[in-house]
Amino acid sequence: MARGATAPLYQQIADELRTQITSRALRAGAQLPTELALADKHGVTRATARQAIGVLINEGLVVSSRPRGHFVRQVDRMIYRPQSEWRPQPASPEMDRFMEEQTSLGREPSQVIGVELVTPPDEVARRLDLDSDQTAVVRRRVRFIDGMPFNTNDSYYPMTLVEGSPIMYPADIPQGANQVLTELGAEQVRAIDEIEVRMPTPDEVHRLDLSAGVPVAVHRLTGYTHDGRPVRCTINVLPGDRHVILFERAKPAPEHETDSTTPGGEPHRVDGSLADRGTQ
Amino acid sequence: MARGATAPLYQQIADELRTQITSRALRAGAQLPTELALADKHGVTRATARQAIGVLINEGLVVSSRPRGHFVRQVDRMIYRPQSEWRPQPASPEMDRFMEEQTSLGREPSQVIGVELVTPPDEVARRLDLDSDQTAVVRRRVRFIDGMPFNTNDSYYPMTLVEGSPIMYPADIPQGANQVLTELGAEQVRAIDEIEVRMPTPDEVHRLDLSAGVPVAVHRLTGYTHDGRPVRCTINVLPGDRHVILFERAKPAPEHETDSTTPGGEPHRVDGSLADRGTQ
DNA sequence: CGGTGCTCATTGGCTAGACAATACAGCCAG
DNA sequence: CTGGCTGTATTGTCTAGCCAATGAGCACCG
């Protein structure tokens, strides 16, 4: 495997730089050698040095700031906890160690970009059990932290359900959308979370101000009433360099006590009709 | 925004191809025009056409197979369900629609690569509450499906806990590791799942046979006993193009009934000591 | 003291061309 | 019909060099 001698030059250069980065010889935020300096040092042209740096950029290790230079990316992730819709405070005491945050939280202008009436995209219609001609209300927002876009959050509700309720108006809902659903007689008591990982679309790159080498997690939440009726479908797009997704679980009350082997269990191939963005 | 006229040539070419892919004019598996054909068509050099294709490769839309050509990537994801360690069958009936799989499951050679005694990496030691000199047992495996590497799975256990148990031997554990822990008087009844998204390391690229433009999800599972003692820490690396992570949740029994606003809740900045791979 | 414009180092974009590596098809000999 | 060889199309790697765009510092001027 380690063919060393025959590895392409740009790989060798990239490897050397990567080692310096992972070993912290080059710290987060530090500047890399300029393309010309790299090229000189290794006796190659600037194009080859550029190719080496390109590798690191696509690995998400390096950002380039023209024309200042290339720099080691610094990431700090914030905790994203889907369960907080029901449990503002974690239930497990163990959770504490993950929450020792520098509580910079607070400021969260949670800018609701708008409310629209739409015929929902397929992936949403299927999850909400809507026919292709039924409309849905979508509340789109982009959340910011310190003025930086942080994630996007599109919540779809069946139009027939939320008609006339505060959900239809682009104002903040102080008591929360869940409370509104409860008052409408459609309390959300169960939810299914799907998390998918991929590179962002150009649109997402633009809306979230992503740089190269940053993947996103797509978190799809479908909420159900007690009798299994879907009442909302939320699609969150979370930049990978800004989030850690956190769940806490407890072993369910013993019914039949069937212990399985390992987490992850048997993989099931996803039904094509639900495997969205099949080729992207 | 639509600067049109001044967008770089390689971007224009990439945009055109991307449109063809997302609109399914170019289906999954279809071959793209050759670099030379693209260059001729747009009146640019091969280098520029190459750059355009490079964009799509890093977006995960295209794979290249030398010297046959470039092709539209096809993805099909399998369901990965951390909760299956306790619930082989989903509890929510709603889950059914996500599980209509072509049940290709079965074959899962679950190849245990080995069992080692190690001083665990920092990220694991912290989660297992081990001092830096204490050792842990790690069971490393790479799971395959249809001969293709599918994900990696490294489970760490405190050495003092599992000494002498079947966990220390590189054979399959028919009853499951959880059962062994229970017999050792350390039943895992709670767990915390962390999911982080990033580009793979070169090592992961190699072990999982990843191609460019495929991010990974890192799933860290920490299991606790009834009295809050950590008994295992599992690190799963899941290629983004092969997995959908699925959770099901129910609203907890009402204690104080505090409804929050939106899923995701307030972001908390992650404590530096737990924000692993800070600069990578 | 403050603003205004210049210079410059550095990255971005692109051309032109050379040679290497390799899967695949097609041909030829047995 | 089979096995091996060869040619070819296509992508991978690299050189050499050009001009454009731009943030930052600096000099100059009001």
Tab-separated table of N, CA, C and O in Angstrom, chain A residues 167-222:
chain	number	residue	atom	x	y	z
A	167	ILE	N	-49.694	29.337	13.334
A	167	ILE	CA	-48.639	28.737	12.510
A	167	ILE	C	-48.608	29.357	11.122
A	167	ILE	O	-47.563	29.415	10.476
A	168	MET	N	-49.763	29.875	10.693
A	168	MET	CA	-49.832	30.414	9.339
A	168	MET	C	-49.267	31.814	9.217
A	168	MET	O	-49.180	32.347	8.113
A	169	TYR	N	-48.923	32.434	10.323
A	169	TYR	CA	-48.449	33.813	10.245
A	169	TYR	C	-46.965	33.886	10.570
A	169	TYR	O	-46.477	33.201	11.481
A	170	PRO	N	-46.262	34.708	9.820
A	170	PRO	CA	-44.797	34.709	9.912
A	170	PRO	C	-44.255	35.393	11.158
A	170	PRO	O	-43.192	35.990	11.116
A	171	ALA	N	-44.998	35.330	12.244
A	171	ALA	CA	-44.487	35.887	13.490
A	171	ALA	C	-43.941	34.755	14.345
A	171	ALA	O	-44.192	33.574	14.089
A	172	ASP	N	-43.171	35.133	15.338
A	172	ASP	CA	-42.690	34.147	16.284
A	172	ASP	C	-43.883	33.535	17.015
A	172	ASP	O	-44.907	34.192	17.213
A	173	ILE	N	-43.763	32.271	17.395
A	173	ILE	CA	-44.816	31.633	18.167
A	173	ILE	C	-44.273	31.428	19.573
A	173	ILE	O	-43.520	30.484	19.814
A	174	PRO	N	-44.645	32.328	20.488
A	174	PRO	CA	-43.997	32.301	21.812
A	174	PRO	C	-44.169	30.954	22.509
A	174	PRO	O	-43.220	30.414	23.077
A	175	GLN	N	-45.380	30.426	22.469
A	175	GLN	CA	-45.624	29.180	23.193
A	175	GLN	C	-45.082	27.966	22.451
A	175	GLN	O	-45.093	26.853	22.974
A	176	GLY	N	-44.634	28.144	21.222
A	176	GLY	CA	-44.090	27.043	20.462
A	176	GLY	C	-45.134	26.387	19.582
A	176	GLY	O	-46.321	26.324	19.914
A	177	ALA	N	-44.661	25.895	18.434
A	177	ALA	CA	-45.586	25.293	17.479
A	177	ALA	C	-46.242	24.042	18.056
A	177	ALA	O	-47.408	23.752	17.776
A	178	ASN	N	-45.507	23.318	18.873
A	178	ASN	CA	-46.076	22.101	19.457
A	178	ASN	C	-47.319	22.420	20.286
A	178	ASN	O	-48.302	21.673	20.256
A	179	GLN	N	-47.256	23.505	21.028
A	179	GLN	CA	-48.399	23.901	21.852
A	179	GLN	C	-49.599	24.224	20.965
A	179	GLN	O	-50.741	23.852	21.275
A	180	VAL	N	-49.326	24.890	19.852
A	180	VAL	CA	-50.411	25.216	18.924
A	180	VAL	C	-51.062	23.944	18.394
A	180	VAL	O	-52.288	23.823	18.338
A	181	LEU	N	-50.228	22.982	18.030
A	181	LEU	CA	-50.768	21.720	17.537
A	181	LEU	C	-51.640	21.060	18.598
A	181	LEU	O	-52.712	20.538	18.303
A	182	THR	N	-51.191	21.105	19.836
A	182	THR	CA	-51.980	20.514	20.921
A	182	THR	C	-53.335	21.192	21.025
A	182	THR	O	-54.381	20.522	21.131
A	183	GLU	N	-53.324	22.530	20.943
A	183	GLU	CA	-54.597	23.258	21.036
A	183	GLU	C	-55.498	22.940	19.850
A	183	GLU	O	-56.718	23.051	19.939
A	184	LEU	N	-54.896	22.547	18.741
A	184	LEU	CA	-55.699	22.176	17.575
A	184	LEU	C	-56.174	20.727	17.669
A	184	LEU	O	-56.743	20.190	16.717
A	185	GLY	N	-55.885	20.097	18.788
A	185	GLY	CA	-56.315	18.710	18.964
A	185	GLY	C	-55.445	17.721	18.224
A	185	GLY	O	-55.880	16.627	17.886
A	186	ALA	N	-54.227	18.124	17.931
A	186	ALA	CA	-53.327	17.223	17.206
A	186	ALA	C	-51.965	17.251	17.875
A	186	ALA	O	-50.950	17.612	17.261
A	187	GLU	N	-51.961	16.888	19.122
A	187	GLU	CA	-50.708	16.930	19.860
A	187	GLU	C	-49.708	15.942	19.275
A	187	GLU	O	-50.038	14.778	19.017
A	188	GLN	N	-48.494	16.415	19.105
A	188	GLN	CA	-47.436	15.533	18.601
A	188	GLN	C	-46.819	14.786	19.774
A	188	GLN	O	-46.211	15.390	20.654
A	189	VAL	N	-46.996	13.477	19.775
A	189	VAL	CA	-46.484	12.707	20.904
A	189	VAL	C	-45.403	11.723	20.490
A	189	VAL	O	-44.745	11.140	21.338
A	190	ARG	N	-45.244	11.511	19.196
A	190	ARG	CA	-44.151	10.662	18.733
A	190	ARG	C	-43.452	11.346	17.570
A	190	ARG	O	-44.027	12.210	16.915
A	191	ALA	N	-42.235	10.926	17.322
A	191	ALA	CA	-41.487	11.524	16.223
A	191	ALA	C	-40.497	10.515	15.686
A	191	ALA	O	-40.038	9.622	16.405
A	192	ILE	N	-40.205	10.649	14.429
A	192	ILE	CA	-39.152	9.854	13.805
A	192	ILE	C	-38.129	10.812	13.227
A	192	ILE	O	-38.484	11.761	12.523
A	193	ASP	N	-36.882	10.562	13.569
A	193	ASP	CA	-35.792	11.391	13.081
A	193	ASP	C	-34.994	10.606	12.056
A	193	ASP	O	-34.597	9.472	12.315
A	194	GLU	N	-34.769	11.233	10.923
A	194	GLU	CA	-33.894	10.635	9.908
A	194	GLU	C	-32.713	11.567	9.728
A	194	GLU	O	-32.894	12.783	9.596
A	195	ILE	N	-31.547	10.998	9.693
A	195	ILE	CA	-30.357	11.819	9.485
A	195	ILE	C	-29.585	11.268	8.303
A	195	ILE	O	-29.267	10.077	8.252
A	196	GLU	N	-29.319	12.150	7.383
A	196	GLU	CA	-28.645	11.773	6.150
A	196	GLU	C	-27.453	12.707	5.995
A	196	GLU	O	-27.509	13.855	6.408
A	197	VAL	N	-26.404	12.193	5.407
A	197	VAL	CA	-25.172	12.970	5.301
A	197	VAL	C	-24.764	13.070	3.849
A	197	VAL	O	-24.725	12.076	3.150
A	198	ARG	N	-24.469	14.274	3.410
A	198	ARG	CA	-24.050	14.462	2.018
A	198	ARG	C	-23.352	15.809	1.870
A	198	ARG	O	-23.317	16.604	2.797
A	199	MET	N	-22.830	16.058	0.691
A	199	MET	CA	-22.276	17.374	0.409
A	199	MET	C	-23.427	18.327	0.098
A	199	MET	O	-24.471	17.911	-0.398
A	200	PRO	N	-23.241	19.598	0.394
A	200	PRO	CA	-24.334	20.555	0.184
A	200	PRO	C	-24.574	20.847	-1.288
A	200	PRO	O	-23.667	20.722	-2.113
A	201	THR	N	-25.792	21.240	-1.586
A	201	THR	CA	-26.092	21.742	-2.924
A	201	THR	C	-25.557	23.172	-3.030
A	201	THR	O	-25.323	23.819	-2.012
A	202	PRO	N	-25.376	23.665	-4.241
A	202	PRO	CA	-24.913	25.057	-4.385
A	202	PRO	C	-25.844	26.025	-3.668
A	202	PRO	O	-25.387	27.022	-3.082
A	203	ASP	N	-27.136	25.730	-3.678
A	203	ASP	CA	-28.075	26.598	-2.982
A	203	ASP	C	-27.781	26.620	-1.482
A	203	ASP	O	-27.771	27.687	-0.858
A	204	GLU	N	-27.538	25.478	-0.925
A	204	GLU	CA	-27.226	25.418	0.504
A	204	GLU	C	-25.899	26.107	0.804
A	204	GLU	O	-25.757	26.787	1.828
A	205	VAL	N	-24.954	25.942	-0.081
A	205	VAL	CA	-23.674	26.631	0.086
A	205	VAL	C	-23.912	28.131	0.182
A	205	VAL	O	-23.344	28.814	1.031
A	206	HIS	N	-24.785	28.597	-0.644
A	206	HIS	CA	-25.063	30.031	-0.671
A	206	HIS	C	-25.808	30.477	0.571
A	206	HIS	O	-25.421	31.438	1.237
A	207	ARG	N	-26.866	29.743	0.928
A	207	ARG	CA	-27.699	30.184	2.048
A	207	ARG	C	-26.984	30.070	3.385
A	207	ARG	O	-27.237	30.844	4.315
A	208	LEU	N	-26.121	29.091	3.503
A	208	LEU	CA	-25.459	28.866	4.786
A	208	LEU	C	-24.012	29.350	4.785
A	208	LEU	O	-23.299	29.178	5.774
A	209	ASP	N	-23.610	29.949	3.681
A	209	ASP	CA	-22.263	30.489	3.597
A	209	ASP	C	-21.220	29.421	3.913
A	209	ASP	O	-20.340	29.627	4.751
A	210	LEU	N	-21.346	28.288	3.241
A	210	LEU	CA	-20.433	27.177	3.494
A	210	LEU	C	-19.195	27.311	2.621
A	210	LEU	O	-19.263	27.808	1.502
A	211	SER	N	-18.086	26.872	3.138
A	211	SER	CA	-16.895	26.829	2.302
A	211	SER	C	-16.653	25.389	1.873
A	211	SER	O	-17.291	24.463	2.355
A	212	ALA	N	-15.732	25.238	0.937
A	212	ALA	CA	-15.482	23.915	0.365
A	212	ALA	C	-15.060	22.941	1.458
A	212	ALA	O	-14.451	23.327	2.452
A	213	GLY	N	-15.398	21.687	1.273
A	213	GLY	CA	-14.986	20.656	2.214
A	213	GLY	C	-15.852	20.542	3.438
A	213	GLY	O	-15.488	19.839	4.377
A	214	VAL	N	-16.997	21.215	3.453
A	214	VAL	CA	-17.901	21.100	4.595
A	214	VAL	C	-19.161	20.349	4.180
A	214	VAL	O	-19.938	20.861	3.383
A	215	PRO	N	-19.357	19.143	4.695
A	215	PRO	CA	-20.587	18.411	4.390
A	215	PRO	C	-21.730	18.908	5.271
A	215	PRO	O	-21.517	19.698	6.192
A	216	VAL	N	-22.929	18.449	4.972
A	216	VAL	CA	-24.068	18.799	5.809
A	216	VAL	C	-24.771	17.523	6.277
A	216	VAL	O	-24.687	16.484	5.635
A	217	ALA	N	-25.425	17.653	7.409
A	217	ALA	CA	-26.362	16.622	7.847
A	217	ALA	C	-27.757	17.144	7.567
A	217	ALA	O	-28.062	18.302	7.855
A	218	VAL	N	-28.574	16.307	6.978
A	218	VAL	CA	-29.970	16.665	6.773
A	218	VAL	C	-30.779	15.904	7.815
A	218	VAL	O	-30.756	14.665	7.839
A	219	HIS	N	-31.432	16.660	8.666
A	219	HIS	CA	-32.239	16.042	9.725
A	219	HIS	C	-33.702	16.222	9.376
A	219	HIS	O	-34.195	17.339	9.329
A	220	ARG	N	-34.370	15.113	9.108
A	220	ARG	CA	-35.797	15.161	8.797
A	220	ARG	C	-36.571	14.647	9.992
A	220	ARG	O	-36.356	13.524	10.446
A	221	LEU	N	-37.456	15.481	10.482
A	221	LEU	CA	-38.251	15.099	11.639
A	221	LEU	C	-39.697	14.975	11.202
A	221	LEU	O	-40.252	15.919	10.619
A	222	THR	N	-40.311	13.845	11.465
A	222	THR	CA	-41.740	13.693	11.212
A	222	THR	C	-42.426	13.476	12.546
A	222	THR	O	-42.054	12.574	13.294
